PDB file of C-alpha atoms in Angstrom:
ATOM      1  CA  MET A   1     -34.068  -8.383 -17.118  1.00  0.00           C
ATOM      2  CA  SER A   2     -31.199  -5.740 -17.671  1.00  0.00           C
ATOM      3  CA  ARG A   3     -33.439  -2.649 -17.273  1.00  0.00           C
ATOM      4  CA  GLN A   4     -34.070  -3.886 -14.061  1.00  0.00           C
ATOM      5  CA  TRP A   5     -30.342  -4.871 -13.114  1.00  0.00           C
ATOM      6  CA  SER A   6     -29.575  -1.285 -14.960  1.00  0.00           C
ATOM      7  CA  ARG A   7     -32.436   0.197 -11.888  1.00  0.00           C
ATOM      8  CA  SER A   8     -31.171  -1.576  -9.529  1.00  0.00           C
ATOM      9  CA  THR A   9     -27.351  -0.065  -9.776  1.00  0.00           C
ATOM     10  CA  GLY A  10     -29.183   3.287 -10.128  1.00  0.00           C
ATOM     11  CA  THR A  11     -30.429   2.800  -7.285  1.00  0.00           C
ATOM     12  CA  ARG A  12     -27.387   1.375  -4.951  1.00  0.00           C
ATOM     13  CA  GLU A  13     -25.192   4.016  -6.730  1.00  0.00           C
ATOM     14  CA  ALA A  14     -27.426   6.817  -5.753  1.00  0.00           C
ATOM     15  CA  LEU A  15     -27.631   5.059  -2.510  1.00  0.00           C
ATOM     16  CA  LEU A  16     -24.021   5.617  -2.454  1.00  0.00           C
ATOM     17  CA  ARG A  17     -24.030   9.330  -3.069  1.00  0.00           C
ATOM     18  CA  THR A  18     -26.146  10.321  -0.988  1.00  0.00           C
ATOM     19  CA  ALA A  19     -24.835   8.426   1.731  1.00  0.00           C
ATOM     20  CA  ARG A  20     -21.367  10.140   0.806  1.00  0.00           C
ATOM     21  CA  GLU A  21     -23.061  13.182   1.179  1.00  0.00           C
ATOM     22  CA  VAL A  22     -25.092  12.630   4.579  1.00  0.00           C
ATOM     23  CA  PHE A  23     -21.705  11.202   5.909  1.00  0.00           C
ATOM     24  CA  LEU A  24     -19.448  14.345   4.939  1.00  0.00           C
ATOM     25  CA  ALA A  25     -22.092  16.401   6.477  1.00  0.00           C
ATOM     26  CA  LYS A  26     -22.682  14.814   9.810  1.00  0.00           C
ATOM     27  CA  GLY A  27     -20.386  11.868   9.880  1.00  0.00           C
ATOM     28  CA  TYR A  28     -21.261   8.964  10.426  1.00  0.00           C
ATOM     29  CA  GLY A  29     -21.910   8.616  13.852  1.00  0.00           C
ATOM     30  CA  GLU A  30     -24.526  11.255  13.652  1.00  0.00           C
ATOM     31  CA  ALA A  31     -25.954  10.215  10.519  1.00  0.00           C
ATOM     32  CA  THR A  32     -29.053   8.120  10.657  1.00  0.00           C
ATOM     33  CA  VAL A  33     -31.047   5.957   7.874  1.00  0.00           C
ATOM     34  CA  ALA A  34     -33.697   7.999   7.858  1.00  0.00           C
ATOM     35  CA  ASP A  35     -31.401  10.887   6.733  1.00  0.00           C
ATOM     36  CA  ILE A  36     -30.468   8.843   3.597  1.00  0.00           C
ATOM     37  CA  VAL A  37     -33.656   7.830   3.180  1.00  0.00           C
ATOM     38  CA  GLU A  38     -34.750  11.397   3.368  1.00  0.00           C
ATOM     39  CA  THR A  39     -32.148  12.831   0.814  1.00  0.00           C
ATOM     40  CA  SER A  40     -32.149   9.792  -1.290  1.00  0.00           C
ATOM     41  CA  GLY A  41     -36.115   9.678  -2.144  1.00  0.00           C
ATOM     42  CA  ILE A  42     -34.968   6.017  -2.034  1.00  0.00           C
ATOM     43  CA  SER A  43     -36.895   3.750   0.412  1.00  0.00           C
ATOM     44  CA  VAL A  44     -35.364   2.416   3.189  1.00  0.00           C
ATOM     45  CA  GLY A  45     -36.070  -0.844   2.018  1.00  0.00           C
ATOM     46  CA  SER A  46     -34.286  -0.492  -0.745  1.00  0.00           C
ATOM     47  CA  LEU A  47     -31.287   0.832   1.395  1.00  0.00           C
ATOM     48  CA  TYR A  48     -31.201  -2.723   3.482  1.00  0.00           C
ATOM     49  CA  HIS A  49     -31.472  -4.822   0.591  1.00  0.00           C
ATOM     50  CA  HIS A  50     -28.482  -3.248  -0.812  1.00  0.00           C
ATOM     51  CA  PHE A  51     -26.457  -3.038   1.569  1.00  0.00           C
ATOM     52  CA  GLY A  52     -28.302  -4.019   4.593  1.00  0.00           C
ATOM     53  CA  GLY A  53     -28.205  -0.050   6.703  1.00  0.00           C
ATOM     54  CA  LYS A  54     -25.893   2.903   7.495  1.00  0.00           C
ATOM     55  CA  PRO A  55     -22.234   0.245   7.863  1.00  0.00           C
ATOM     56  CA  GLY A  56     -23.010  -1.778   5.006  1.00  0.00           C
ATOM     57  CA  LEU A  57     -23.423   1.999   3.566  1.00  0.00           C
ATOM     58  CA  PHE A  58     -20.103   3.068   5.087  1.00  0.00           C
ATOM     59  CA  LEU A  59     -18.381  -0.132   4.101  1.00  0.00           C
ATOM     60  CA  ALA A  60     -19.244   0.420   0.647  1.00  0.00           C
ATOM     61  CA  LEU A  61     -17.965   3.574   0.090  1.00  0.00           C
ATOM     62  CA  TRP A  62     -14.616   2.682   1.543  1.00  0.00           C
ATOM     63  CA  GLU A  63     -14.576  -0.216  -0.611  1.00  0.00           C
ATOM     64  CA  GLU A  64     -14.526   1.844  -3.543  1.00  0.00           C
ATOM     65  CA  PHE A  65     -12.341   4.156  -1.958  1.00  0.00           C
ATOM     66  CA  MET A  66      -9.467   1.795  -1.751  1.00  0.00           C
ATOM     67  CA  HIS A  67     -10.576   0.062  -5.088  1.00  0.00           C
ATOM     68  CA  SER A  68      -9.631   3.723  -7.187  1.00  0.00           C
ATOM     69  CA  GLN A  69      -6.752   4.312  -4.377  1.00  0.00           C
ATOM     70  CA  GLU A  70      -5.239   0.229  -6.371  1.00  0.00           C
ATOM     71  CA  GLU A  71      -5.881   0.935  -9.671  1.00  0.00           C
ATOM     72  CA  ARG A  72      -4.480   4.138  -9.602  1.00  0.00           C
ATOM     73  CA  THR A  73      -1.479   2.708  -7.821  1.00  0.00           C
ATOM     74  CA  SER A  74      -1.735  -0.253  -9.457  1.00  0.00           C
ATOM     75  CA  ARG A  75      -1.241   1.814 -12.628  1.00  0.00           C
ATOM     76  CA  ALA A  76       2.162   4.274 -11.464  1.00  0.00           C
ATOM     77  CA  ALA A  77       4.227   1.339 -10.278  1.00  0.00           C
ATOM     78  CA  LYS A  78       3.606  -0.231 -13.507  1.00  0.00           C
ATOM     79  CA  ALA A  79       4.449   2.700 -16.014  1.00  0.00           C
ATOM     80  CA  ALA A  80       7.778   2.779 -13.530  1.00  0.00           C
ATOM     81  CA  ALA A  81      11.423   1.606 -14.354  1.00  0.00           C
ATOM     82  CA  GLY A  82      12.986  -0.586 -11.783  1.00  0.00           C
ATOM     83  CA  THR A  83      11.457  -1.813  -8.525  1.00  0.00           C
ATOM     84  CA  GLY A  84      12.915   1.057  -6.266  1.00  0.00           C
ATOM     85  CA  GLU A  85      10.940   3.267  -8.949  1.00  0.00           C
ATOM     86  CA  ARG A  86       8.092   1.050  -9.056  1.00  0.00           C
ATOM     87  CA  PHE A  87       7.551   1.444  -5.783  1.00  0.00           C
ATOM     88  CA  LEU A  88       7.808   5.405  -5.225  1.00  0.00           C
ATOM     89  CA  ALA A  89       5.415   5.820  -8.162  1.00  0.00           C
ATOM     90  CA  GLY A  90       2.935   3.982  -6.863  1.00  0.00           C
ATOM     91  CA  ALA A  91       2.926   5.908  -3.364  1.00  0.00           C
ATOM     92  CA  ARG A  92       3.097   9.164  -5.192  1.00  0.00           C
ATOM     93  CA  ALA A  93      -0.121   8.119  -6.775  1.00  0.00           C
ATOM     94  CA  TYR A  94      -1.438   6.090  -3.939  1.00  0.00           C
ATOM     95  CA  LEU A  95      -1.018  10.347  -2.055  1.00  0.00           C
ATOM     96  CA  GLU A  96      -2.116  12.092  -4.286  1.00  0.00           C
ATOM     97  CA  GLY A  97      -5.636  10.515  -4.437  1.00  0.00           C
ATOM     98  CA  SER A  98      -5.497  10.967  -0.950  1.00  0.00           C
ATOM     99  CA  TRP A  99      -5.338  14.598  -1.843  1.00  0.00           C
ATOM    100  CA  GLU A 100      -7.486  14.307  -4.682  1.00  0.00           C
ATOM    101  CA  GLN A 101     -10.052  12.616  -2.685  1.00  0.00           C
ATOM    102  CA  ARG A 102      -9.452  14.488   0.770  1.00  0.00           C
ATOM    103  CA  ASP A 103     -13.093  14.645   1.504  1.00  0.00           C
ATOM    104  CA  VAL A 104     -13.766  10.970   1.625  1.00  0.00           C
ATOM    105  CA  ALA A 105     -10.575  10.279   2.498  1.00  0.00           C
ATOM    106  CA  ARG A 106     -10.479  12.114   5.540  1.00  0.00           C
ATOM    107  CA  LEU A 107     -14.218  10.518   7.071  1.00  0.00           C
ATOM    108  CA  PHE A 108     -12.166   6.917   6.759  1.00  0.00           C
ATOM    109  CA  LEU A 109      -9.609   8.389   9.073  1.00  0.00           C
ATOM    110  CA  GLU A 110     -11.764   9.551  11.434  1.00  0.00           C
ATOM    111  CA  ASN A 111     -11.861   6.543  12.718  1.00  0.00           C
ATOM    112  CA  ASP A 112     -15.722   7.277  13.918  1.00  0.00           C
ATOM    113  CA  GLY A 113     -16.864   3.878  11.295  1.00  0.00           C
ATOM    114  CA  PRO A 114     -19.153   1.279  12.199  1.00  0.00           C
ATOM    115  CA  ALA A 115     -17.339  -1.426  14.620  1.00  0.00           C
ATOM    116  CA  GLU A 116     -16.120  -4.171  11.828  1.00  0.00           C
ATOM    117  CA  PHE A 117     -14.712  -1.235  10.048  1.00  0.00           C
ATOM    118  CA  GLY A 118     -11.264  -1.348  12.408  1.00  0.00           C
ATOM    119  CA  VAL A 119     -11.037  -5.100  11.358  1.00  0.00           C
ATOM    120  CA  LEU A 120     -11.816  -4.837   7.997  1.00  0.00           C
ATOM    121  CA  ARG A 121      -9.246  -1.667   7.529  1.00  0.00           C
ATOM    122  CA  ARG A 122      -6.331  -3.343  10.002  1.00  0.00           C
ATOM    123  CA  HIS A 123      -6.929  -6.967   6.693  1.00  0.00           C
ATOM    124  CA  ARG A 124      -6.260  -4.455   4.048  1.00  0.00           C
ATOM    125  CA  GLY A 125      -3.069  -3.056   5.628  1.00  0.00           C
ATOM    126  CA  TRP A 126      -1.691  -6.542   5.113  1.00  0.00           C
ATOM    127  CA  ASP A 127      -2.870  -6.733   2.029  1.00  0.00           C
ATOM    128  CA  TRP A 128      -1.223  -4.013   1.324  1.00  0.00           C
ATOM    129  CA  ILE A 129       2.283  -5.074   3.160  1.00  0.00           C
ATOM    130  CA  GLY A 130       2.035  -8.602   1.267  1.00  0.00           C
ATOM    131  CA  GLY A 131       1.249  -5.903  -2.592  1.00  0.00           C
ATOM    132  CA  ASN A 132       4.125  -3.910  -1.384  1.00  0.00           C
ATOM    133  CA  LYS A 133       6.651  -6.693  -0.142  1.00  0.00           C
ATOM    134  CA  LYS A 134       6.318  -8.301  -3.579  1.00  0.00           C
ATOM    135  CA  LEU A 135       6.327  -5.161  -5.684  1.00  0.00           C
ATOM    136  CA  LEU A 136       9.472  -4.511  -3.980  1.00  0.00           C
ATOM    137  CA  GLY A 137      11.503  -8.417  -4.494  1.00  0.00           C
ATOM    138  CA  LEU A 138      12.280  -9.055  -0.700  1.00  0.00           C
ATOM    139  CA  ASP A 139      12.726 -12.365   0.572  1.00  0.00           C
ATOM    140  CA  GLY A 140      10.973 -14.095   3.768  1.00  0.00           C
ATOM    141  CA  SER A 141      13.207 -12.469   6.227  1.00  0.00           C
ATOM    142  CA  ARG A 142      12.833 -10.734   9.198  1.00  0.00           C
ATOM    143  CA  ARG A 143      14.109  -7.839   8.335  1.00  0.00           C
ATOM    144  CA  SER A 144      12.204  -7.446   5.197  1.00  0.00           C
ATOM    145  CA  HIS A 145       9.174  -7.858   6.568  1.00  0.00           C
ATOM    146  CA  ILE A 146       9.987  -5.179   9.280  1.00  0.00           C
ATOM    147  CA  LEU A 147      11.240  -3.329   5.942  1.00  0.00           C
ATOM    148  CA  VAL A 148       7.933  -3.319   4.593  1.00  0.00           C
ATOM    149  CA  VAL A 149       5.899  -3.077   7.045  1.00  0.00           C
ATOM    150  CA  LEU A 150       7.702   0.235   8.192  1.00  0.00           C
ATOM    151  CA  LEU A 151       7.418   1.531   4.333  1.00  0.00           C
ATOM    152  CA  THR A 152       3.942   0.882   4.367  1.00  0.00           C
ATOM    153  CA  THR A 153       2.915   2.525   7.891  1.00  0.00           C
ATOM    154  CA  VAL A 154       4.801   5.535   6.093  1.00  0.00           C
ATOM    155  CA  MET A 155       2.148   5.628   3.327  1.00  0.00           C
ATOM    156  CA  GLY A 156      -0.483   5.557   5.212  1.00  0.00           C
ATOM    157  CA  GLU A 157       0.106   7.532   8.124  1.00  0.00           C
ATOM    158  CA  SER A 158       0.614  10.335   5.159  1.00  0.00           C
ATOM    159  CA  GLY A 159      -1.821   9.803   3.218  1.00  0.00           C
ATOM    160  CA  ARG A 160      -3.507  11.174   6.666  1.00  0.00           C
ATOM    161  CA  GLU A 161      -1.639  14.005   6.306  1.00  0.00           C
ATOM    162  CA  VAL A 162      -2.151  14.540   2.582  1.00  0.00           C
ATOM    163  CA  ALA A 163      -6.059  14.764   3.679  1.00  0.00           C
ATOM    164  CA  ALA A 164      -5.963  16.847   6.355  1.00  0.00           C
ATOM    165  CA  CYS A 165      -4.148  19.610   4.521  1.00  0.00           C
ATOM    166  CA  GLU A 166      -5.670  22.958   3.955  1.00  0.00           C
ATOM    167  CA  SER A 167      -4.464  23.557   0.614  1.00  0.00           C
ATOM    168  CA  GLU A 168      -2.866  22.134  -2.537  1.00  0.00           C
ATOM    169  CA  LYS A 169       0.285  23.638  -2.437  1.00  0.00           C
ATOM    170  CA  GLU A 170       0.458  22.398   1.042  1.00  0.00           C
ATOM    171  CA  ALA A 171      -0.131  18.963   0.007  1.00  0.00           C
ATOM    172  CA  LEU A 172       2.314  19.340  -3.192  1.00  0.00           C
ATOM    173  CA  ILE A 173       4.778  20.439  -0.606  1.00  0.00           C
ATOM    174  CA  THR A 174       4.061  17.372   1.938  1.00  0.00           C
ATOM    175  CA  ILE A 175       3.518  14.437  -0.705  1.00  0.00           C
ATOM    176  CA  ASP A 176       7.445  15.703  -2.144  1.00  0.00           C
ATOM    177  CA  ALA A 177       8.792  15.305   1.697  1.00  0.00           C
ATOM    178  CA  VAL A 178       6.832  11.641   2.015  1.00  0.00           C
ATOM    179  CA  ILE A 179       8.888  10.730  -0.862  1.00  0.00           C
ATOM    180  CA  ASP A 180      11.629  11.928  -0.284  1.00  0.00           C
ATOM    181  CA  VAL A 181      11.668  10.074   3.119  1.00  0.00           C
ATOM    182  CA  VAL A 182      10.467   7.034   1.383  1.00  0.00           C
ATOM    183  CA  ARG A 183      13.531   7.350  -0.835  1.00  0.00           C
ATOM    184  CA  ARG A 184      16.096   7.574   1.599  1.00  0.00           C
ATOM    185  CA  MET A 185      14.439   4.734   3.112  1.00  0.00           C
ATOM    186  CA  LEU A 186      14.634   2.552   0.265  1.00  0.00           C
ATOM    187  CA  ASP A 187      18.435   3.615  -0.751  1.00  0.00           C
ATOM    188  CA  THR A 188      19.401   2.169   2.884  1.00  0.00           C
ATOM    189  CA  ALA A 189      18.189  -0.446   1.626  1.00  0.00           C
ATOM    190  CA  PRO A 190      20.678  -3.250   0.145  1.00  0.00           C
ATOM    191  CA  ASP A 191      17.722  -5.947  -0.502  1.00  0.00           C
ATOM    192  CA  VAL A 192      15.255  -4.430  -2.065  1.00  0.00           C
ATOM    193  CA  ALA A 193      15.771  -4.861  -6.032  1.00  0.00           C
ATOM    194  CA  GLY A 194      17.024  -1.096  -7.808  1.00  0.00           C
ATOM    195  CA  ALA A 195      17.830   0.563  -4.804  1.00  0.00           C
ATOM    196  CA  SER A 196      20.942   2.593  -5.122  1.00  0.00           C
ATOM    197  CA  PRO A 197      23.412   2.051  -2.458  1.00  0.00           C
ATOM    198  CA  ALA A 198      23.695   4.463   0.258  1.00  0.00           C
ATOM    199  CA  GLY A 199      26.158   7.211   0.111  1.00  0.00           C
TER     200      GLY A 199
END
């Protein structure tokens, strides 16, 4: 049984690796199941068994990327002291991950995925808003809601900007600029625990 599980896991990982290469080379819309099967050497039946088709492969790659971003962000936030500083540490980690995984990040920013991708991305955005609200210790007021929506939107769009950078130097300058803007937003928000008063 464990040998079967190992073979199954290996097949799944090989398909994901190959799909990533093919999607990056051709884009989601132009890539075909035949391209992935031919490049991987794995049967079309196995692809459909594990992922249900091309959309399932794309969404599995996206989930992998998002999971790694969430883990990276969470680790960085937990290591910092103070609510505002935890958010900033998590924000920096998220942006650094957008640069380090820029090839796949760009793939997900192109709006070139399966039809259900937009809906899943919106749901994940709502999850991030809820997580950020909790991290910042915000109450249920409309003002707090707007603040966390703005911060989360800024981070999402900034991840796109970082992933689109042409060099590491440009990425680092962009990350520092985003963190400065986000710090200013937090500094003017008296309802964020640990934020310094605006001065």
